């Protein structure tokens, strides 16, 4: 062996070599694991109107976001193989693989079969067929042109069991 290589094989030179290799490996893994930012707009397919409050979730994770008032969103995904799930009440869910895209605009289609008659109760909503008590329905066109100052007055006398009491000033 050459006398030039002998000092390099001594144990005191080996740790520096290993530290350098580990540093290179850790940097390459960090670069590989960076999140990808996806942004875009969610709109209604029939009219092109923005859908505020639509949910966007990275499939299989708890990572998600909601669209703003104009239908815009921004989300970080772990990889290009990630699948984004877009959902909103009354619309069919959409699943889209991110790929190399950084902007992803989505048009959602209304799901007419999912819409049913919903009854609003004091603590949530229920489907009309699931309500066990009496249900009264008043169509909007029945009270649309009434000369009243509020919705409670419009309902007085038109729905069974509704009593309007004015309390206070």
PDB file of C-alpha atoms in Angstrom:
ATOM      1  CA  UNK A   1       0.000   0.000   0.000  1.00  0.00           C
ATOM      2  CA  UNK A   2       1.064   3.498  -0.556  1.00  0.00           C
ATOM      3  CA  UNK A   3       2.217   5.556   2.407  1.00  0.00           C
ATOM      4  CA  UNK A   4      -0.147   8.267   1.239  1.00  0.00           C
ATOM      5  CA  UNK A   5      -3.279   6.131   1.906  1.00  0.00           C
ATOM      6  CA  UNK A   6      -2.189   4.771   5.276  1.00  0.00           C
ATOM      7  CA  UNK A   7      -3.069   7.893   7.316  1.00  0.00           C
ATOM      8  CA  UNK A   8      -6.585   7.910   5.820  1.00  0.00           C
ATOM      9  CA  UNK A   9      -7.307   4.401   7.023  1.00  0.00           C
ATOM     10  CA  UNK A  10      -6.627   5.230  10.645  1.00  0.00           C
ATOM     11  CA  UNK A  11      -9.759   5.304  12.846  1.00  0.00           C
ATOM     12  CA  UNK A  12      -9.635   9.027  13.483  1.00  0.00           C
ATOM     13  CA  UNK A  13     -10.459   9.742   9.791  1.00  0.00           C
ATOM     14  CA  UNK A  14     -13.355   7.315   9.541  1.00  0.00           C
ATOM     15  CA  UNK A  15     -15.924   9.240  11.614  1.00  0.00           C
ATOM     16  CA  UNK A  16     -15.634  12.371   9.446  1.00  0.00           C
ATOM     17  CA  UNK A  17     -16.220  10.282   6.366  1.00  0.00           C
ATOM     18  CA  UNK A  18     -19.317   8.705   7.862  1.00  0.00           C
ATOM     19  CA  UNK A  19     -20.642  12.025   9.086  1.00  0.00           C
ATOM     20  CA  UNK A  20     -20.335  13.459   5.593  1.00  0.00           C
ATOM     21  CA  UNK A  21     -22.184  10.481   4.088  1.00  0.00           C
ATOM     22  CA  UNK A  22     -24.969  10.710   6.675  1.00  0.00           C
ATOM     23  CA  UNK A  23     -25.311  14.433   6.091  1.00  0.00           C
ATOM     24  CA  UNK A  24     -25.672  13.915   2.337  1.00  0.00           C
ATOM     25  CA  UNK A  25     -28.263  11.188   2.837  1.00  0.00           C
ATOM     26  CA  UNK A  26     -30.330  13.233   5.276  1.00  0.00           C
ATOM     27  CA  UNK A  27     -30.378  16.239   2.940  1.00  0.00           C
ATOM     28  CA  UNK A  28     -31.480  14.119   0.004  1.00  0.00           C
ATOM     29  CA  UNK A  29     -34.283  12.557   2.071  1.00  0.00           C
ATOM     30  CA  UNK A  30     -35.417  15.996   3.233  1.00  0.00           C
ATOM     31  CA  UNK A  31     -35.617  17.225  -0.339  1.00  0.00           C
ATOM     32  CA  UNK A  32     -37.551  14.125  -1.348  1.00  0.00           C
ATOM     33  CA  UNK A  33     -40.080  14.488   1.483  1.00  0.00           C
ATOM     34  CA  UNK A  34     -41.101  18.101   0.850  1.00  0.00           C
ATOM     35  CA  UNK A  35     -44.796  18.837   0.590  1.00  0.00           C
ATOM     36  CA  UNK A  36     -46.336  20.006  -2.647  1.00  0.00           C
ATOM     37  CA  UNK A  37     -48.717  22.987  -2.508  1.00  0.00           C
ATOM     38  CA  UNK A  38     -51.904  22.681  -4.550  1.00  0.00           C
ATOM     39  CA  UNK A  39     -54.280  25.553  -5.107  1.00  0.00           C
ATOM     40  CA  UNK A  40     -57.362  26.114  -7.206  1.00  0.00           C
ATOM     41  CA  UNK A  41     -61.037  26.947  -7.337  1.00  0.00           C
ATOM     42  CA  UNK A  42     -64.126  24.804  -6.777  1.00  0.00           C
ATOM     43  CA  UNK A  43     -67.154  25.760  -8.874  1.00  0.00           C
ATOM     44  CA  UNK A  44     -70.622  24.499  -9.726  1.00  0.00           C
ATOM     45  CA  UNK A  45     -70.545  22.668 -13.072  1.00  0.00           C
ATOM     46  CA  UNK A  46     -73.974  23.907 -14.175  1.00  0.00           C
ATOM     47  CA  UNK A  47     -73.487  27.635 -13.633  1.00  0.00           C
ATOM     48  CA  UNK A  48     -69.808  28.159 -12.897  1.00  0.00           C
ATOM     49  CA  UNK A  49     -70.619  29.767  -9.546  1.00  0.00           C
ATOM     50  CA  UNK A  50     -67.995  29.335  -6.812  1.00  0.00           C
ATOM     51  CA  UNK A  51     -68.809  26.873  -4.017  1.00  0.00           C
ATOM     52  CA  UNK A  52     -67.850  28.367  -0.639  1.00  0.00           C
ATOM     53  CA  UNK A  53     -67.312  25.907   2.214  1.00  0.00           C
ATOM     54  CA  UNK A  54     -66.509  22.858   0.058  1.00  0.00           C
ATOM     55  CA  UNK A  55     -64.315  20.287   1.825  1.00  0.00           C
ATOM     56  CA  UNK A  56     -60.976  19.175   0.384  1.00  0.00           C
ATOM     57  CA  UNK A  57     -59.206  16.280   2.124  1.00  0.00           C
ATOM     58  CA  UNK A  58     -56.059  14.309   1.276  1.00  0.00           C
ATOM     59  CA  UNK A  59     -57.441  10.775   1.025  1.00  0.00           C
ATOM     60  CA  UNK A  60     -56.344   8.504   3.864  1.00  0.00           C
ATOM     61  CA  UNK A  61     -55.161  11.365   6.094  1.00  0.00           C
ATOM     62  CA  UNK A  62     -56.589  14.015   8.399  1.00  0.00           C
ATOM     63  CA  UNK A  63     -55.124  16.800   6.250  1.00  0.00           C
ATOM     64  CA  UNK A  64     -57.793  19.011   4.765  1.00  0.00           C
ATOM     65  CA  UNK A  65     -59.089  22.487   4.079  1.00  0.00           C
ATOM     66  CA  UNK A  66     -62.261  24.360   3.141  1.00  0.00           C
ATOM     67  CA  UNK A  67     -62.861  26.741   0.235  1.00  0.00           C
ATOM     68  CA  UNK A  68     -63.237  30.443   0.955  1.00  0.00           C
ATOM     69  CA  UNK A  69     -66.165  32.666  -0.066  1.00  0.00           C
ATOM     70  CA  UNK A  70     -64.917  32.790  -3.664  1.00  0.00           C
ATOM     71  CA  UNK A  71     -64.383  29.004  -3.888  1.00  0.00           C
ATOM     72  CA  UNK A  72     -60.576  29.233  -3.672  1.00  0.00           C
ATOM     73  CA  UNK A  73     -58.455  26.792  -1.681  1.00  0.00           C
ATOM     74  CA  UNK A  74     -54.805  25.977  -0.919  1.00  0.00           C
ATOM     75  CA  UNK A  75     -53.554  22.690   0.557  1.00  0.00           C
ATOM     76  CA  UNK A  76     -50.206  20.940   1.086  1.00  0.00           C
ATOM     77  CA  UNK A  77     -49.998  17.323  -0.064  1.00  0.00           C
ATOM     78  CA  UNK A  78     -47.213  14.883   0.834  1.00  0.00           C
ATOM     79  CA  UNK A  79     -46.559  13.574  -2.689  1.00  0.00           C
ATOM     80  CA  UNK A  80     -47.619  13.662  -6.314  1.00  0.00           C
ATOM     81  CA  UNK A  81     -49.436  10.340  -5.799  1.00  0.00           C
ATOM     82  CA  UNK A  82     -51.788  11.955  -3.266  1.00  0.00           C
ATOM     83  CA  UNK A  83     -55.517  11.888  -4.007  1.00  0.00           C
ATOM     84  CA  UNK A  84     -57.673  14.897  -3.127  1.00  0.00           C
ATOM     85  CA  UNK A  85     -61.321  14.273  -2.231  1.00  0.00           C
ATOM     86  CA  UNK A  86     -63.667  17.203  -2.920  1.00  0.00           C
ATOM     87  CA  UNK A  87     -67.094  17.091  -1.242  1.00  0.00           C
ATOM     88  CA  UNK A  88     -70.021  19.370  -0.528  1.00  0.00           C
ATOM     89  CA  UNK A  89     -73.609  18.765   0.549  1.00  0.00           C
ATOM     90  CA  UNK A  90     -75.840  18.235  -2.469  1.00  0.00           C
ATOM     91  CA  UNK A  91     -72.933  17.506  -4.841  1.00  0.00           C
ATOM     92  CA  UNK A  92     -71.245  14.271  -5.882  1.00  0.00           C
ATOM     93  CA  UNK A  93     -67.792  13.769  -4.387  1.00  0.00           C
ATOM     94  CA  UNK A  94     -64.810  14.060  -6.710  1.00  0.00           C
ATOM     95  CA  UNK A  95     -61.484  12.229  -6.252  1.00  0.00           C
ATOM     96  CA  UNK A  96     -58.523  13.594  -8.206  1.00  0.00           C
ATOM     97  CA  UNK A  97     -54.882  12.459  -8.199  1.00  0.00           C
ATOM     98  CA  UNK A  98     -52.540  15.429  -7.837  1.00  0.00           C
ATOM     99  CA  UNK A  99     -49.747  14.335 -10.199  1.00  0.00           C
ATOM    100  CA  UNK A 100     -47.463  17.181 -11.275  1.00  0.00           C
ATOM    101  CA  UNK A 101     -50.169  19.851 -11.166  1.00  0.00           C
ATOM    102  CA  UNK A 102     -49.862  22.854  -8.867  1.00  0.00           C
ATOM    103  CA  UNK A 103     -53.223  24.372  -9.832  1.00  0.00           C
ATOM    104  CA  UNK A 104     -56.287  22.150  -9.715  1.00  0.00           C
ATOM    105  CA  UNK A 105     -59.668  23.697 -10.573  1.00  0.00           C
ATOM    106  CA  UNK A 106     -62.659  21.426  -9.932  1.00  0.00           C
ATOM    107  CA  UNK A 107     -66.232  21.547 -11.222  1.00  0.00           C
ATOM    108  CA  UNK A 108     -68.703  19.743  -8.986  1.00  0.00           C
ATOM    109  CA  UNK A 109     -71.957  18.258 -10.241  1.00  0.00           C
ATOM    110  CA  UNK A 110     -75.156  18.446  -8.204  1.00  0.00           C
ATOM    111  CA  UNK A 111     -76.427  15.142  -6.827  1.00  0.00           C
ATOM    112  CA  UNK A 112     -80.179  15.412  -7.221  1.00  0.00           C
ATOM    113  CA  UNK A 113     -80.807  11.944  -5.789  1.00  0.00           C
ATOM    114  CA  UNK A 114     -79.105  12.882  -2.507  1.00  0.00           C
ATOM    115  CA  UNK A 115     -81.365  15.862  -1.952  1.00  0.00           C
ATOM    116  CA  UNK A 116     -84.480  15.088   0.030  1.00  0.00           C
ATOM    117  CA  UNK A 117     -86.927  17.056   2.101  1.00  0.00           C
ATOM    118  CA  UNK A 118     -85.137  18.198   5.234  1.00  0.00           C
ATOM    119  CA  UNK A 119     -86.819  19.440   8.392  1.00  0.00           C
ATOM    120  CA  UNK A 120     -84.981  21.976  10.522  1.00  0.00           C
ATOM    121  CA  UNK A 121     -85.494  21.350  14.216  1.00  0.00           C
ATOM    122  CA  UNK A 122     -84.197  23.301  17.197  1.00  0.00           C
ATOM    123  CA  UNK A 123     -81.120  21.090  17.621  1.00  0.00           C
ATOM    124  CA  UNK A 124     -80.202  20.049  14.069  1.00  0.00           C
ATOM    125  CA  UNK A 125     -81.833  18.705  10.918  1.00  0.00           C
ATOM    126  CA  UNK A 126     -83.694  15.510  10.124  1.00  0.00           C
ATOM    127  CA  UNK A 127     -85.256  13.996   7.050  1.00  0.00           C
ATOM    128  CA  UNK A 128     -89.003  14.520   6.956  1.00  0.00           C
ATOM    129  CA  UNK A 129     -89.689  10.766   6.834  1.00  0.00           C
ATOM    130  CA  UNK A 130     -87.692  10.263  10.079  1.00  0.00           C
ATOM    131  CA  UNK A 131     -89.599  12.846  12.140  1.00  0.00           C
ATOM    132  CA  UNK A 132     -92.049  11.165  14.548  1.00  0.00           C
ATOM    133  CA  UNK A 133     -94.093  14.257  15.437  1.00  0.00           C
ATOM    134  CA  UNK A 134     -96.412  16.404  13.358  1.00  0.00           C
ATOM    135  CA  UNK A 135     -94.867  18.366  10.500  1.00  0.00           C
ATOM    136  CA  UNK A 136     -96.436  21.366   8.799  1.00  0.00           C
ATOM    137  CA  UNK A 137     -95.256  22.713   5.487  1.00  0.00           C
ATOM    138  CA  UNK A 138     -95.758  26.181   4.154  1.00  0.00           C
ATOM    139  CA  UNK A 139     -94.612  27.028   0.655  1.00  0.00           C
ATOM    140  CA  UNK A 140     -92.723  30.240   0.109  1.00  0.00           C
ATOM    141  CA  UNK A 141     -95.199  31.507  -2.476  1.00  0.00           C
ATOM    142  CA  UNK A 142     -98.004  31.305   0.148  1.00  0.00           C
ATOM    143  CA  UNK A 143     -96.345  33.909   2.376  1.00  0.00           C
ATOM    144  CA  UNK A 144     -94.258  35.773  -0.173  1.00  0.00           C
ATOM    145  CA  UNK A 145     -96.527  38.805  -0.684  1.00  0.00           C
ATOM    146  CA  UNK A 146     -98.093  39.101   2.780  1.00  0.00           C
ATOM    147  CA  UNK A 147     -97.931  42.554   4.415  1.00  0.00           C
ATOM    148  CA  UNK A 148     -96.089  41.460   7.556  1.00  0.00           C
ATOM    149  CA  UNK A 149     -93.000  42.744   9.341  1.00  0.00           C
ATOM    150  CA  UNK A 150     -91.370  39.384   9.999  1.00  0.00           C
ATOM    151  CA  UNK A 151     -91.360  35.668   9.322  1.00  0.00           C
ATOM    152  CA  UNK A 152     -93.028  34.863  12.629  1.00  0.00           C
ATOM    153  CA  UNK A 153     -96.085  36.956  11.711  1.00  0.00           C
ATOM    154  CA  UNK A 154     -96.270  35.270   8.313  1.00  0.00           C
ATOM    155  CA  UNK A 155     -96.417  31.842   9.992  1.00  0.00           C
ATOM    156  CA  UNK A 156     -99.121  32.882  12.509  1.00  0.00           C
ATOM    157  CA  UNK A 157    -102.322  31.036  11.721  1.00  0.00           C
ATOM    158  CA  UNK A 158    -100.878  29.112   8.773  1.00  0.00           C
ATOM    159  CA  UNK A 159     -99.040  26.337  10.600  1.00  0.00           C
ATOM    160  CA  UNK A 160    -100.798  24.187  13.185  1.00  0.00           C
ATOM    161  CA  UNK A 161     -99.423  24.678  16.685  1.00  0.00           C
ATOM    162  CA  UNK A 162     -97.414  27.830  15.913  1.00  0.00           C
ATOM    163  CA  UNK A 163     -98.196  30.669  18.292  1.00  0.00           C
ATOM    164  CA  UNK A 164     -96.403  33.961  17.889  1.00  0.00           C
ATOM    165  CA  UNK A 165     -95.904  35.892  21.105  1.00  0.00           C
ATOM    166  CA  UNK A 166     -94.374  39.326  21.033  1.00  0.00           C
ATOM    167  CA  UNK A 167     -92.249  39.733  24.122  1.00  0.00           C
ATOM    168  CA  UNK A 168     -90.358  42.928  24.804  1.00  0.00           C
ATOM    169  CA  UNK A 169     -90.106  46.130  22.771  1.00  0.00           C
TER     170      UNK A 169
END
